[in-house]
Amino acid sequence: MLFSTPPCKSQAPAAAAAAIVAAISSRRISSSSPALIPPPHHEDNPFSPLLTSDPPPPDPLRQVLATGDVHAALRGLPVLARQLFRWAEGTPHGFPRSASAFAAVLIPLAEARHNRATYPVSLRALHVGLLLPLLSLLLTYPLSPSSHHLLNLLLRMSTKFSAECEAHGSVPTSCSTQCLSVFQEMARHGVAPYVKECNLVLHVLCGAARWDDMSAVYSDMLQLGVEPSIVTYNTLLDSFCKSGRIDQAVRLLRDMEAQAAGCLPDDVTYNVVISGLARNGELDKASELVDRMRLSKKASAFTYNPLITGLLARGFVEKARALQQEMENDGVAPTVVTYNALIDGLFKRGNAEAALVKFAEMRAMGMPPDLITYNSLINGYCKAGNLRQALSLLGDLRRAGLAPTVLTYNILIDGYCRLGDLEGAKRIKEKMTEEGCLSDVCTYTILMNGSYKVRNLAMVRVFFDEMLSKGLQPDGFAYNTRILAELTLGAISGAFQLREEMMLRGIPSDTVTYNILIDGLCKTGSLKDAYALWMKMVSDGLQLDCVTYTCLIHAHCERGRLTEANSIFYGMVASGLTPSAVTYTVLIHTYCRRGNLYSAYGWFRKMLEEGVEPNEVTYNVLLHALCRMGRTELAYRHFHEMLERGLVPNKCTYTFLIDGNCKEGNWVEAIRLYCEMHQKGIHPDHCTHNALFKGFGEDHMHNTIQYLENVVLGV
């Protein structure tokens, strides 16, 4: 049984039982009273097997079943209809799996307005996949107030319980498909659903991102004479915002504001539009609406939070913090969502200290952090490489009575993988399994990516195969990671076989997939095949992006074909794409490597003129070339320029400068740089040490070792 039903009272008073039998008998010999709803047409009696059931039906029900026309026998007897359903559900075969059988029970219940009794019967019809056939059957009867109410109940059920039916494996379609089919069937018969039920359908379609179907339902509502409510408009506005149709959302809001009466915008309306504008980067328009809400004294945390989140997402940290202050000055208390947005945004901007201040502020206000708060903090520490603090927060999370989810564990696994600690990542995965938290596709993709980064390519295959053995279906990210590993191993045919497998599973190759394959072919020298794949990408309707062009530019640069590389670059610009820092760095590096600093600086100047910010790699390429050619003074100028741009020097930066100073005999400056590396927590490697000691003569060796021991290492 899919749901529990109260036990049937078999020992009913004798008088009541006699009255029921008498009513049934009278209907058997007289049919003078017309049925309110005609009986359904069916070839076989779905109830006939119940007459021979073991145990046999109680007497009143036996009389009903014996008539041969259960529909007529139950008319006007809702209590008996309910009793028949409950008794039949308790038999080995359950209630008959027939739309007409469900209609026979539901009709008398609906006519008597026994709404609570119609619910379990309708739910059972949904569970066995008969909701749409039942509704189609009921729509063939003359419409009455009671049947109209029943049809709306079935429509409402289709919006709420399809997920449960999917779990039972009885409904092959999604919730959105089923409720849309039920709505369309009613509309086809000219039956107007209640506006409340229409809103539920729109809500389900919005959740499934079926924007065109939402527009069709709204159009049908108007044709059927269903007057939209404020909930209707708010749901439509939400759909416009989520689908990026901001202009339509703003236009609908203005139309609502222009109405003299009817559905005027409410707080929810404005909050929905503010959220959509902020999410789509329309921060100025969102800010205008927030100001209007503030002036009307209707602003709440729901008004401010989307704009704070939007500002942080685009790096406007100070504006977000100022808005929080304005919010508090207006007497609007920040919520957990407010603090979660601030903590996450500050961490993402690299301001861990400010994020922790907000965390402390949140707790001081007596606001308990939720799982999202802890996940943001753990993620921030993992990205910063501070796994000890991340694990400490995991303990705090548990002590707060919260349970880590698969997302929490995935963040930690990713933290270990970022540090190249694959064994640590595997330990976290094992711990998560021990605690009953199942790995998902994201877990395995992170592990595959971590294995690839440490060049443990065999483990990429192991994790991919383990994911399949767990019954998980790889997504595009998982396949792309596996394809990348195969190409690195030189298994080009294996990479393309995986792409075919993707397509067979219904996962289309996206731009990332093509870029990985094109880059793999370029690195193996198969430029002809790379160009063929490029053309295939275009024919498949995919847009070439900056990465696509950069792969080909890099391949031609590596082979010294600079004319072709330049031609591809300008073709990229002509197509309307903006070259990235990586694109320019590839060209700068090529000319630096060939000793052509003039051309290298030409590309560097062009990069700055076009407003493309150089990154750490760009500066490292220039520093390496300058130090190698004895231009250390100019290298230092770029080093300071790099710091002014807020870029963080890394191990390579310091190694190049140390090497340049050693070559010029500036060993004191080289040691100072070496010391600075340690102070900043940057660990030198063998390349750094080779550069350092290679530049020293025998007379300086003793001084160097002594300096390292006494000053740097603190011995």
XYZ file of C-alpha atoms in Angstrom, residues 384 616 620 639 642-643 647-658 670-689 692 708 712-713:
42
model
C 43.408 29.826 0.489
C 51.269 36.893 -13.013
C 56.928 36.270 -15.220
C 58.197 43.638 -10.656
C 53.142 43.905 -10.878
C 52.812 44.636 -7.129
C 49.286 40.724 -8.377
C 51.081 38.320 -6.050
C 54.628 37.234 -7.011
C 55.089 33.473 -6.957
C 58.004 31.047 -6.849
C 58.853 31.620 -10.523
C 58.884 35.413 -10.090
C 61.462 35.236 -7.298
C 63.530 32.531 -9.005
C 63.902 34.651 -12.176
C 64.986 37.709 -10.173
C 67.414 35.659 -8.062
C 69.748 37.492 -4.379
C 69.889 36.380 -0.737
C 67.496 39.192 0.251
C 65.009 37.938 -2.313
C 65.490 34.394 -1.051
C 64.773 35.590 2.488
C 61.690 37.499 1.296
C 60.367 34.334 -0.302
C 60.473 32.534 3.044
C 58.858 35.465 4.840
C 55.949 35.400 2.410
C 55.507 31.646 2.790
C 56.752 30.878 -0.727
C 58.840 27.714 -0.652
C 61.877 27.644 -2.990
C 62.384 24.552 -5.129
C 65.437 23.021 -6.796
C 65.294 25.587 -9.621
C 65.555 28.407 -7.076
C 68.503 26.751 -5.347
C 71.157 30.841 -6.247
C 71.224 30.942 5.076
C 66.998 32.714 6.811
C 66.677 29.354 8.520
